């Protein structure tokens, strides 16, 4: 399998090179040149496989320059008893006769990003070796909260790597901040940024396109790489759980072979939902992909009007991992639905960079509406969904998942679609305990409570056990409490133990 850029016809490379480089030299994203089909029999056969075996099947289609032994090793290093609290890795929870939750938060950091970031370091170190390179990979991450911690956990103490993580100082939850500030490992660094997520992300992008600085690092034996969701090595593992959910539902008799299902995806950078679209391209019977946003509803507007416009107010919400105005992975989707038109894709992306907006052709808009349905909800409705779902089903959702549930309800009501629908549950409710508890028990109940009192309280109300990694935060030393201006990110990287 070859990979090329979304923005020109000048490159093609192996998966190892795509994973090693992260971003294409022309500023585009790497995409596979084709999507090898899974037949209905292939999908049926997945019923009786473990998550790890399903992962090997999917990854093998795309990482053709890896041996099956290498893929198996990466998979078993990533998805195991130490890293995930459930044997099935991503269990499906049945809410009622139509709606299901795909729980993606049983990993170490309690959010879905573990699924990709537990395996990425292994894919990356193999990729560097495979391209006959002996440099140390320096991973730079801009995070709205969950990516940072998941990347730190994934890369911590992995030989041949260093990782620096930047987060918007007022844009993450207390638990998220504490998770990052207490990170172990001899190859990690973390800092807050004065600004929002897009400032942090733009700062990282700037470093990635700073030729002089890259050259200097190369001379010192380092190669810059990205663990953000633009890296192909993060996207491809996310395709697996769509197949896994389908196989589990098939096995449980919830659907029949070939029956289409909807997936509702709480969306920020458009990575998770793009993986669902790729699953559909591979042959998974997917009906609609429902794109759920919070008040930062730039994607909802785009799906409904064909105009992507980031020139709007930025809101800090109770679902901070979705507080994003530039959804980087949308570029891959545009590229694909424009029939791999790199000239047009580049034109749109240039216009986004220059004017903060672009508007797609009627053709592309129509194609997009066939595949996607977009909706959003604000913090108030998020809280109502959490409370209603708890009262009706005794099921506790985190705020991001609740945005998904709210938009799912809107979609099913407005379209009267009877298709079985799976909501991607992207974080543990314990990670966003304050917002979840004020929704269920009222604001008074959470007033003046410490993070750890809140964890206990949520455990009592929900009957769920507090995830070990969160309970342990209480006793961990804060190693990284600082913050810097966005202009100083390069200096921070340069000075980081290199
Ligand atoms: C990152 C994240 C999202 C958004 O996923 P994207 O791939 O950026 O669209 C949603 N929910 C949670 C909990 C997240 O951490």
Coordinates of C-alpha atoms and ligand atoms in Angstrom, one line a residue, residues 111-113 144 146-147 229 238 266-273 321-322 324 398 400 426-427 432, ligand 1:
X111 CA -10.5 8.4 27.1
X112 CA -10.8 6.9 23.6
X113 CA -7.4 8.3 22.5
X144 CA -7.2 20.0 24.3
X146 CA -7.1 13.9 26.4
X147 CA -4.5 13.5 23.6
X229 CA -4.6 12.8 15.1
X238 CA -9.2 3.8 15.2
X266 CA -18.7 13.3 19.3
X267 CA -16.3 15.2 17.1
X268 CA -13.5 17.7 17.5
X269 CA -10.6 17.3 15.1
X270 CA -12.7 14.9 12.8
X271 CA -10.2 12.0 13.4
X272 CA -12.6 9.6 15.1
X273 CA -15.4 10.1 12.7
X321 CA -11.8 17.9 24.0
X322 CA -14.3 19.0 21.3
X324 CA -11.9 23.1 18.2
X398 CA -19.4 11.8 30.4
X400 CA -18.6 14.3 25.4
X426 CA -15.4 8.7 24.2
X427 CA -14.5 9.3 27.9
X432 CA -15.3 15.0 33.8
Ligands
LIG1 C1 -10.5 13.8 21.3 C2 -11.9 13.6 21.9 C3 -13.0 13.8 21.1 C4 -13.0 14.2 19.6 O1 -12.3 13.3 18.8 P1 -11.7 13.8 17.4 O2 -11.0 12.6 16.8 O3 -10.8 15.0 17.7 O4 -12.9 14.2 16.6 C5 -14.2 13.5 21.6 N1 -14.3 13.1 22.9 C6 -13.3 12.9 23.7 C7 -13.4 12.5 25.1 C8 -12.0 13.2 23.2 O5 -10.9 13.0 24.0

